Short mmCIF file of C-alpha atoms in Angstrom, two decimals:
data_model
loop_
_atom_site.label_atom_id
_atom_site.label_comp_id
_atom_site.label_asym_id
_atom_site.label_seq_id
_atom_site.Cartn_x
_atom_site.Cartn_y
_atom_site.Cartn_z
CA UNK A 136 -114.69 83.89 5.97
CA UNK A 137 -111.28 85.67 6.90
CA UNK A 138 -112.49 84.55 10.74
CA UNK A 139 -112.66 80.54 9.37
CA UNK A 140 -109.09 81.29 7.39
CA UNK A 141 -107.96 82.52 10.63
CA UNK A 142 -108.95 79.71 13.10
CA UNK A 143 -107.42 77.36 10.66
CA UNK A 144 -104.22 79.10 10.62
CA UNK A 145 -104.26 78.96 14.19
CA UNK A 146 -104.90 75.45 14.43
CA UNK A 147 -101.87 74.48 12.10
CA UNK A 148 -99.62 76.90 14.40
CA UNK A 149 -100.71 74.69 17.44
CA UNK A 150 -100.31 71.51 15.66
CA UNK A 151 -96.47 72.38 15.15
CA UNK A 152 -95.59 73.42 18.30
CA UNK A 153 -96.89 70.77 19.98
CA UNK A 154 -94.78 68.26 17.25
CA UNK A 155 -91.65 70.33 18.15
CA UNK A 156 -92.30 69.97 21.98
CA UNK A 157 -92.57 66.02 21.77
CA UNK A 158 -89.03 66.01 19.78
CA UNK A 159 -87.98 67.92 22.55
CA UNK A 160 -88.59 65.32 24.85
CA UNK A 161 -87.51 62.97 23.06
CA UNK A 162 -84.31 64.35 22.78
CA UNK A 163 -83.50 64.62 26.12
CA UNK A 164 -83.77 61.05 27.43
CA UNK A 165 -80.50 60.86 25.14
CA UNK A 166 -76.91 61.29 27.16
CA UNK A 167 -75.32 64.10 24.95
CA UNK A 168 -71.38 62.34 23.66
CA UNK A 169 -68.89 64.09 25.43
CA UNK A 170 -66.62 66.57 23.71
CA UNK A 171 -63.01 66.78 24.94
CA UNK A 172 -61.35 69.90 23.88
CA UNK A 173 -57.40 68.89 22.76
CA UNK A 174 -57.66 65.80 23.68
CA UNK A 175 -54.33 63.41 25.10
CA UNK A 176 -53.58 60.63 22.75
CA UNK A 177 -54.03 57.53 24.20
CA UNK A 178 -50.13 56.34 25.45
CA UNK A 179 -49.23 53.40 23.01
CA UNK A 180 -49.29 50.22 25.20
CA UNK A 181 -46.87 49.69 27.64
CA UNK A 182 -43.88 47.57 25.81
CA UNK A 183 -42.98 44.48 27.25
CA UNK A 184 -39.99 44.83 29.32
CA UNK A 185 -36.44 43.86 27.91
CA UNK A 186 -35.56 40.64 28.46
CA UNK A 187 -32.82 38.42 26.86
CA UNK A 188 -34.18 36.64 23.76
CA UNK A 189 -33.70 33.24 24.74
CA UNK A 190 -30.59 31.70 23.10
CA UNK A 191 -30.36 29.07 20.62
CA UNK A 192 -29.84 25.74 21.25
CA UNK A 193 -25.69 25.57 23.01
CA UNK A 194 -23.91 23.81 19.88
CA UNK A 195 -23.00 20.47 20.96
CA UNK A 196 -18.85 21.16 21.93
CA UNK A 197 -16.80 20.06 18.62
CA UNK A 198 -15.46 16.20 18.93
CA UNK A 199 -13.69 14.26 16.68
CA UNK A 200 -16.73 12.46 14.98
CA UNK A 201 -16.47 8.92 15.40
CA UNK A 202 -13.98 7.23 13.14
CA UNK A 203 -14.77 3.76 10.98
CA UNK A 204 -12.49 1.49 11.43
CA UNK A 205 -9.50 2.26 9.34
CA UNK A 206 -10.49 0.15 5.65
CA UNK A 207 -8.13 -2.51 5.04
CA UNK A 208 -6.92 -1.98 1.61
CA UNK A 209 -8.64 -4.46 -0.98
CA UNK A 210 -6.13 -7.00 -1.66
CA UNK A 211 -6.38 -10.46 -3.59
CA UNK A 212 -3.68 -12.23 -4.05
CA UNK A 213 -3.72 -14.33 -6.97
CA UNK A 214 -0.96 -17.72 -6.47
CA UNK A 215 2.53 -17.12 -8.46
CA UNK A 216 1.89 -21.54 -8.33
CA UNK A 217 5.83 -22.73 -8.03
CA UNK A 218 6.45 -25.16 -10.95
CA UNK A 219 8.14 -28.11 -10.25
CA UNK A 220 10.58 -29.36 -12.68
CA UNK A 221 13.09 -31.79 -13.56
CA UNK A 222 16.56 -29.77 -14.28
CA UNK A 223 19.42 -31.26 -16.29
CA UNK A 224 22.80 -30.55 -18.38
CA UNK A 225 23.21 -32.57 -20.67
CA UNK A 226 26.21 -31.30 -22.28
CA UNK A 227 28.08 -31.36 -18.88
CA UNK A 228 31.47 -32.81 -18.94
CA UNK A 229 31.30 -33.19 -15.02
CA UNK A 230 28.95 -35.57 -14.22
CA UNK A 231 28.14 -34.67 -11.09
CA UNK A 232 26.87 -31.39 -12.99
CA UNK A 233 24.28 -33.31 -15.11
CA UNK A 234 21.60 -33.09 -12.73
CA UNK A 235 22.11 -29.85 -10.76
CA UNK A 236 19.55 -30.55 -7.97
CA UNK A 237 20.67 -27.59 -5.88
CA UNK A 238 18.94 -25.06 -8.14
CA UNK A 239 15.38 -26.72 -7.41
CA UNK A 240 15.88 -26.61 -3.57
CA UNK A 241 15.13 -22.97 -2.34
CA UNK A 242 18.22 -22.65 -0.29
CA UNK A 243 21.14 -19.90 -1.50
CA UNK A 244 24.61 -19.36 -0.21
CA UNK A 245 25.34 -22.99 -0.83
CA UNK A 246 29.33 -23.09 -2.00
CA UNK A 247 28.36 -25.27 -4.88
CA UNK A 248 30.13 -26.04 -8.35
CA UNK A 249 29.63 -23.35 -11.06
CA UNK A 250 27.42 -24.32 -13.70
CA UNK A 251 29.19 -24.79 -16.91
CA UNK A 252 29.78 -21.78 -19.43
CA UNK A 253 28.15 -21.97 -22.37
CA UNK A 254 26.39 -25.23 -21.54
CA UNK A 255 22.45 -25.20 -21.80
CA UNK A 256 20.47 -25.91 -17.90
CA UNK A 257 17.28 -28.01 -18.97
CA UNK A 258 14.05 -27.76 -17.38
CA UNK A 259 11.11 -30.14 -17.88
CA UNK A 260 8.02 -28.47 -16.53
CA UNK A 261 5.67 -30.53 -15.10
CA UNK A 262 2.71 -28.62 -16.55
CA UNK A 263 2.38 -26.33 -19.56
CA UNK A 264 2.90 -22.41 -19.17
CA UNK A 265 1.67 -19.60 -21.05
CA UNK A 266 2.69 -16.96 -18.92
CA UNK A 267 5.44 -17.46 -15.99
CA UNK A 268 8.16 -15.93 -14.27
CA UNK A 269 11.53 -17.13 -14.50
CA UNK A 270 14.49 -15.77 -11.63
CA UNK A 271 18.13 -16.80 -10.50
CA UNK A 272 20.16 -15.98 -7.93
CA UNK A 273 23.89 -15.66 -7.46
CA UNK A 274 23.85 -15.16 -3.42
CA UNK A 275 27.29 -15.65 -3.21
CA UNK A 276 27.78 -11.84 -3.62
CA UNK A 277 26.23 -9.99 -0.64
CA UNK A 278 24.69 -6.73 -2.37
CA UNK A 279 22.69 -6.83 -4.96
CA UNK A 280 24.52 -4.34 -7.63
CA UNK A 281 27.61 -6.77 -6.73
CA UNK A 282 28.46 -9.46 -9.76
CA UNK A 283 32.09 -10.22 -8.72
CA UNK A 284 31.56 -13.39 -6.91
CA UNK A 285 30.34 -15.35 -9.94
CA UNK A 286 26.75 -13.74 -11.20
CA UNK A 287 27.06 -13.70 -15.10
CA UNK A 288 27.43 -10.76 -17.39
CA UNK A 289 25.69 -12.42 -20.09
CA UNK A 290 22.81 -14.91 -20.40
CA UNK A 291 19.94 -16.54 -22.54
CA UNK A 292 16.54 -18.20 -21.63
CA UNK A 293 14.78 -20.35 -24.76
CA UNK A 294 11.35 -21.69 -24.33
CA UNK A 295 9.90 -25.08 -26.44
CA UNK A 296 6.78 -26.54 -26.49
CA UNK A 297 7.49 -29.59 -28.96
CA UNK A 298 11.07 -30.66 -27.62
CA UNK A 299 11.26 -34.35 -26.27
CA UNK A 300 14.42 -34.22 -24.88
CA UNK A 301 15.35 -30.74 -24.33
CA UNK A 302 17.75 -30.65 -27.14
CA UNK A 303 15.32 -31.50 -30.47
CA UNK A 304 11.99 -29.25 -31.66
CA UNK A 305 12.16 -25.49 -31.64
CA UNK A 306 13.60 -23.18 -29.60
CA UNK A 307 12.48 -19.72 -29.07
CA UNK A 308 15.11 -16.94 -27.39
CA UNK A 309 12.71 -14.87 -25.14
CA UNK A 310 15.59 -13.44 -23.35
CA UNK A 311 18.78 -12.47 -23.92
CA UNK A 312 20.88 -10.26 -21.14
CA UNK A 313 24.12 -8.20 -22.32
CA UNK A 314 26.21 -6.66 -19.58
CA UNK A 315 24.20 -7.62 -16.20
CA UNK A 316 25.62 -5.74 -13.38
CA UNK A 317 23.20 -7.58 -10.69
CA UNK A 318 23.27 -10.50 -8.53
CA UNK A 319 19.88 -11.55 -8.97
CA UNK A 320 17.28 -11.03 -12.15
CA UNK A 321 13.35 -11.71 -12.91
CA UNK A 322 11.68 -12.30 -16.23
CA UNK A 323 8.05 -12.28 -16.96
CA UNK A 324 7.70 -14.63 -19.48
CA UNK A 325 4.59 -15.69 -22.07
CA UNK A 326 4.30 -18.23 -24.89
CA UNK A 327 1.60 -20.69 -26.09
CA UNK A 328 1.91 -24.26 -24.42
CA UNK A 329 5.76 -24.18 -23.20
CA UNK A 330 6.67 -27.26 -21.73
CA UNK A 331 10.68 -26.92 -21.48
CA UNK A 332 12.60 -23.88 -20.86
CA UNK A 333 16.55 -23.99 -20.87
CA UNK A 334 19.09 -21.20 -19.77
CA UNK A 335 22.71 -20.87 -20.31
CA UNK A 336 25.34 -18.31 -19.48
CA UNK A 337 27.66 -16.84 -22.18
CA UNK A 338 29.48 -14.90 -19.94
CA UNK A 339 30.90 -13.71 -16.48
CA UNK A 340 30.32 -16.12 -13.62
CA UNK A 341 28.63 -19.32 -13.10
CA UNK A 342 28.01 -19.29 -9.90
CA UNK A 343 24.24 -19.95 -9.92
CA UNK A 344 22.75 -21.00 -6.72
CA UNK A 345 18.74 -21.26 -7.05
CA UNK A 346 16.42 -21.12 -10.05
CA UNK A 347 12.69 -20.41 -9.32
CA UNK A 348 9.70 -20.83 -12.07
CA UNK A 349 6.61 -19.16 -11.14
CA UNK A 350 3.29 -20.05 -12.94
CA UNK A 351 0.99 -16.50 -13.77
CA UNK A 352 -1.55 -17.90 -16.03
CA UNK A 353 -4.03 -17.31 -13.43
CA UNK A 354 -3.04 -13.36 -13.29
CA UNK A 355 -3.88 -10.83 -15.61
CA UNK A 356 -3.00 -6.87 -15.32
CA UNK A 357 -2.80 -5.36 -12.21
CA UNK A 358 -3.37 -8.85 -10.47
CA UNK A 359 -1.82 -9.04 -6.97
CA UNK A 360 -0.04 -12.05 -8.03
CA UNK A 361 2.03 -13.52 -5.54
CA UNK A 362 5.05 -12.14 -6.40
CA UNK A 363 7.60 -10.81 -3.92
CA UNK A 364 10.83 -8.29 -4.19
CA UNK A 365 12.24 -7.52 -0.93
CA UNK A 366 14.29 -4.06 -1.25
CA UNK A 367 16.35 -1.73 1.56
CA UNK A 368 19.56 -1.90 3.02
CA UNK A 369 21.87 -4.07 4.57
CA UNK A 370 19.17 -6.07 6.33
CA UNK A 371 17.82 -6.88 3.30
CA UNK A 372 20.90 -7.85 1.97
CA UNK A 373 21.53 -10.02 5.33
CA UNK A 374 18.31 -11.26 5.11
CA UNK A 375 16.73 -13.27 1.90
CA UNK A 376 19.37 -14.87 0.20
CA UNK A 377 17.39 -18.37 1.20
CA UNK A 378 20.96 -18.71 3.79
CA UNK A 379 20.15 -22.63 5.75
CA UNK A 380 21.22 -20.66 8.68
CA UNK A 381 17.70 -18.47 8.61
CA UNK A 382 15.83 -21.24 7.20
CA UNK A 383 13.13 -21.26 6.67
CA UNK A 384 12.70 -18.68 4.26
CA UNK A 385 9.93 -16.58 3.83
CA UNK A 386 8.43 -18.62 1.04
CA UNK A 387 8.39 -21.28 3.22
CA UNK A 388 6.96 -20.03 6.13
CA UNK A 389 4.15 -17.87 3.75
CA UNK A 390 3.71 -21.96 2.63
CA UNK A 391 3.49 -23.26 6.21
CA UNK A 392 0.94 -20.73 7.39
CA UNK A 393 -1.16 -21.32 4.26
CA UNK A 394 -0.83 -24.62 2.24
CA UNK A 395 -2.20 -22.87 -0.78
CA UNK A 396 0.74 -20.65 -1.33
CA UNK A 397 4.48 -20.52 -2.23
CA UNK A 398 5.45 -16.77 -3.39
CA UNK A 399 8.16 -16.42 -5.08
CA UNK A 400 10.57 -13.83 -3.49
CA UNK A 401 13.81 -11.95 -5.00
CA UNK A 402 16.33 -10.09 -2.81
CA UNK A 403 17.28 -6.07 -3.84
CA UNK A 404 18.89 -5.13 -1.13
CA UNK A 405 22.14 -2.90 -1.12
CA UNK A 406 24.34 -2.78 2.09
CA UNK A 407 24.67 1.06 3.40
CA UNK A 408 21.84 2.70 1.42
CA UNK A 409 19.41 5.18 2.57
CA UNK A 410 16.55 6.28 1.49
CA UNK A 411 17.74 8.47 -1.17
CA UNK A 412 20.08 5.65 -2.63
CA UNK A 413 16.87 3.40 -3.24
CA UNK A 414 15.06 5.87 -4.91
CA UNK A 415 17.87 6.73 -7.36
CA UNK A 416 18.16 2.83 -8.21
CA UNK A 417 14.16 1.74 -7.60
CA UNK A 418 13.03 2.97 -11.27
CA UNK A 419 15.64 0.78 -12.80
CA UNK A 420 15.19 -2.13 -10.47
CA UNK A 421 11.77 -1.91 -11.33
CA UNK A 422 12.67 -2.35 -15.45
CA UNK A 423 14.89 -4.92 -14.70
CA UNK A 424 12.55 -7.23 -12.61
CA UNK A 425 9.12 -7.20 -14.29
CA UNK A 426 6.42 -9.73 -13.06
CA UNK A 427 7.02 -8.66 -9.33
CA UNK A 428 3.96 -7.32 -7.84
CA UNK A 429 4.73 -6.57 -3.75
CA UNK A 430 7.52 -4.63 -2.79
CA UNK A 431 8.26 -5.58 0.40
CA UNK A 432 10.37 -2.31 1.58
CA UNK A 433 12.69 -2.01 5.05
CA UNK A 434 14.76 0.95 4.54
CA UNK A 435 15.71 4.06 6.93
CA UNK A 436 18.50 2.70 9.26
CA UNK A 437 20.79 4.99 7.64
CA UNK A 438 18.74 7.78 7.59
CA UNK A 439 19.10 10.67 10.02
CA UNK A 440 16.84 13.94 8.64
CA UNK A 441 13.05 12.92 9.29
CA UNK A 442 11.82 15.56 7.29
CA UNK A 443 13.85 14.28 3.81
CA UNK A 444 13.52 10.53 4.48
CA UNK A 445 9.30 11.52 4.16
CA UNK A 446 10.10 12.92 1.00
CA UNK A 447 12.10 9.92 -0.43
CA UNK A 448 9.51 7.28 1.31
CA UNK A 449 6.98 9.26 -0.32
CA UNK A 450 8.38 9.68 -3.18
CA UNK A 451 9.60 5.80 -3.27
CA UNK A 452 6.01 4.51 -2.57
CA UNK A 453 4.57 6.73 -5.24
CA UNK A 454 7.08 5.43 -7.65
CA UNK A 455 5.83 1.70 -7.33
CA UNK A 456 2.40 2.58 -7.18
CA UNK A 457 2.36 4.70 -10.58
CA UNK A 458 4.46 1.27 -11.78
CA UNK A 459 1.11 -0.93 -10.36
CA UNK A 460 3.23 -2.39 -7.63
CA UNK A 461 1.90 -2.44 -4.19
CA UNK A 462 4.69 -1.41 -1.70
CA UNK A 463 4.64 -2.72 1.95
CA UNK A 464 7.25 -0.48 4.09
CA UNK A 465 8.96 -2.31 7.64
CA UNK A 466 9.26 -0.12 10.74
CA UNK A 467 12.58 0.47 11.59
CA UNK A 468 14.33 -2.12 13.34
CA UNK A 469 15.36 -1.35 16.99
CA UNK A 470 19.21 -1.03 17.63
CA UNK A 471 21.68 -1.30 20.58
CA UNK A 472 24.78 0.06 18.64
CA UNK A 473 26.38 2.87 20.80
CA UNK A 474 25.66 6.39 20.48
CA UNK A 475 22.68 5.80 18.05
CA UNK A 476 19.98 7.25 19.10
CA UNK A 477 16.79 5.55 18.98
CA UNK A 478 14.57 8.28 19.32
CA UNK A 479 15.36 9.33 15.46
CA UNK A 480 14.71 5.72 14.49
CA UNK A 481 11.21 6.27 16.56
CA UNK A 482 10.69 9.73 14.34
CA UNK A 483 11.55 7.86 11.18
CA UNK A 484 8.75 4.52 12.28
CA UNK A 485 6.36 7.83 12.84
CA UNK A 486 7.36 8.63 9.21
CA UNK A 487 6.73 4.94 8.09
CA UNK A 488 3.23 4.71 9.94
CA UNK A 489 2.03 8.26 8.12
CA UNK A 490 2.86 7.54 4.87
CA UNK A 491 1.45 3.92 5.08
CA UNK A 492 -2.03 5.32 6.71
CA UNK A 493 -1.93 8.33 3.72
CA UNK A 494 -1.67 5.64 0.99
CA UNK A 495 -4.08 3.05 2.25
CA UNK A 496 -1.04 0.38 2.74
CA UNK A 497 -1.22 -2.66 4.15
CA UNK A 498 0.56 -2.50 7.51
CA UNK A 499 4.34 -4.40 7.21
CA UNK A 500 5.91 -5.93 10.23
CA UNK A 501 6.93 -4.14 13.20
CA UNK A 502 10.63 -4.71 13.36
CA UNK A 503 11.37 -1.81 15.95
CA UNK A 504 9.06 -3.74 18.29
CA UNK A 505 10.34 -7.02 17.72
CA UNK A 506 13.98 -6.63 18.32
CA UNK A 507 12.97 -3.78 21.03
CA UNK A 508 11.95 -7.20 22.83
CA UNK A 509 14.46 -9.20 21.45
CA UNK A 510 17.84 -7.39 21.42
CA UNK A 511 19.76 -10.58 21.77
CA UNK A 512 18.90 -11.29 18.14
CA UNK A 513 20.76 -8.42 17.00
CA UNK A 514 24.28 -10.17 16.25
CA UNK A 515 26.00 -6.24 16.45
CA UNK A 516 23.56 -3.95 17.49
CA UNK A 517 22.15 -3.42 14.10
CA UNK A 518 21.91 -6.62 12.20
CA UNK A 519 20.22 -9.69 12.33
CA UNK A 520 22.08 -13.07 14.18
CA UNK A 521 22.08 -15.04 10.71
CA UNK A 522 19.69 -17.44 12.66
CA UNK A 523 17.41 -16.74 14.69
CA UNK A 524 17.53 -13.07 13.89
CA UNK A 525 17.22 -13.48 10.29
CA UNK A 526 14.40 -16.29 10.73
CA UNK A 527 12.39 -13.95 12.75
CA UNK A 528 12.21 -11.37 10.26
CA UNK A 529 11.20 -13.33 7.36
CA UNK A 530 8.72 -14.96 9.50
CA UNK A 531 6.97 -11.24 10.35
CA UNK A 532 6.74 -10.95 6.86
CA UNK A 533 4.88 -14.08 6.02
CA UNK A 534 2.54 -13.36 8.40
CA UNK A 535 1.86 -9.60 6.71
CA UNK A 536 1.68 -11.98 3.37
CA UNK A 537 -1.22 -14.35 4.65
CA UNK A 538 -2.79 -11.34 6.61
CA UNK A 539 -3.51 -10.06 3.05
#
């Protein structure tokens, strides 16, 4: 028994070995991993070498971006239609005075008879007004703060819309003037249906040279009704009194170029001024003279200091504006009278052309330019030849009127 325990026991024994041999074998077929002792860390991969980041687009070089065409400011005139009329005295003891034709004919500086004092001037529209403007002129004073040379110091204007002769119905007193100091005046005027308006002076001078009525039904406010003041210096002054010798007058030649139109026009200017005179007087002008809607502006000849005539013009244009008046400034005129120098008229035209471009003006006439060209029209270096020279200026402006 203990020999059958032992065989068995010795049989097991052999079994295990041989199991243990045969992993043995096994084993070694297999490549043992590889132990490094301290191994070197792998070197991080090589960085790429340094090159210039590549630069951003080149900025196209600054320019001056393309500018629109400068706007050309929004103007439409509206027509100031010229009434015609028949015009009468009736009272007049001069009969030659009954029918004063002269004030009808858009000419001034005519040495004419002085209307009557105290005697009514009858007009007989040819069309009923509701709203119109009514001027006269006294040209035979040269400035327009000048009343010596017959403009009256007192004055009415009565409108009627049931008179049949100019004498019966009812009258009604729309204005009444105390103390004028001015050669030359504008009403706006408005009443229901007036057919006949009648004007009389009470006082001062007589010497009346050209009445203009100007129908502006068709406007209402802030219209650019075809109204015209022209205000500066002394070629103002020289300039739109209506004188034959410069005919035609602007009015006129605004008519000529377009058939549609006849603007009425009023002349402000002041012999001698500069730019600070006008803007000491403009506010005042501007009360006096309602109804007017362009202000037609050549002023600077007697201005020296470029940097305080920009304030003035500034301030000048500004003025009107704020008053809903569109102003319209003239370069310079060119001059040949010894030692002026021209170059400070050229800095004052650079003035002219900022402000108008800063505003949004309509251009006005190049006068520097024209008389640059035509010096022979300058009758003393300065001034206008009361013909040609004076024609030639009222003609740029009429074409700055239809350009509009």
């Amino acid at each position: 028994m203990k020999q059958l325990f032992l065989m068995i026991f010795c049989l097991v024994i052999v079994l295990a070995l041989s199991s243990a041999c045969k992993d043995v074998r096994v084993q070694e077929n297999v490549e043992p991993e590889e132990i490094v002792e301290n191994p070197e860390p792998e070197p991080d991969p090589e960085p790429e070498p340094d090159t210039e980041p590549e630069p951003d687009p080149e900025p196209e070089p600054d320019t001056e971006p393309e500018s629109d065409p400068e706007p050309k400011p929004d103007v439409m005139v509206v027509p100031a239609v010229r009434v015609t009329s028949t015009v009468s005295i009736p009272d007049a003891n001069d009969p030659a005075l009954i029918t004063p034709s002269w004030l009808l004919d858009n000419k001034g500086r005519e040495w004419v008879r002085p209307l009557p004092l105290n005697n009514w001037v009858v007009f007989q529209l040819s069309q009923s007004l509701t709203h119109f403007l009514f001027q006269w002129m006294s040209s035979a004073n040269y400035n327009y703060n000048e009343t010596q040379y017959g403009a009256p110091s007192s004055y009415q204007i009565q409108v009627s819309s049931n008179s049949t002769d100019g004498s019966n119905g009812s009258w009604t007193t729309v204005v009444e003037v105390q103390n004028n100091l001015w050669a030359a005046r504008a009403h706006e005027i408005r009443g229901d249906n007036i057919r006949w308006i009648r004007f009389r002076v009470t006082g001062g001078g007589t010497n009346i040279d050209e009445i203009d009525i100007h129908d502006l039904s068709q406007s209402k406010s802030g219209d650019a009704v075809d109204t015209w003041a022209f205000i500066g210096d002394s070629n103002t002054a020289d300039t739109y009194w209506r004188d034959p010798q410069g005919a035609p007058p602007f009015n006129e030649q605004v008519n000529a170029l377009n058939p549609a139109r006849f603007p009425s026009m009023i002349n402000f200017g002041i012999g001698g001024n500069n730019s600070g005179h006008l803007l000491a007087r403009l506010q005042q002008t501007i009360d006096n003279n309602k109804g007017i809607h362009f202000w037609a502006i050549c002023i600077g000849s007697n201005d020296g200091n470029a940097a305080q005539y920009e304030q003035n013009l500034n301030d000048i244009i500004k003025m009107l504006i704020e008053n809903g008046k569109l102003p319209i400034v003239a370069r310079i005129p060119y001059r040949t009278d010894s030692p002026y120098n021209n170059g400070i008229v050229q800095s004052l035209n650079e003035v002219v052309d900022r402000l108008t471009k800063q505003h949004n003006l309509p251009a006005g006439p190049d006068l520097y330019r024209y008389f640059e060209q035509n010096p022979g029209q300058l009758r003393d270096g300065l001034h206008p030849t009361y013909s040609d020279g004076v024609q030639a200026i009222q003609r740029l402006w009429a074409e700055v009127a239809c350009s509009l």
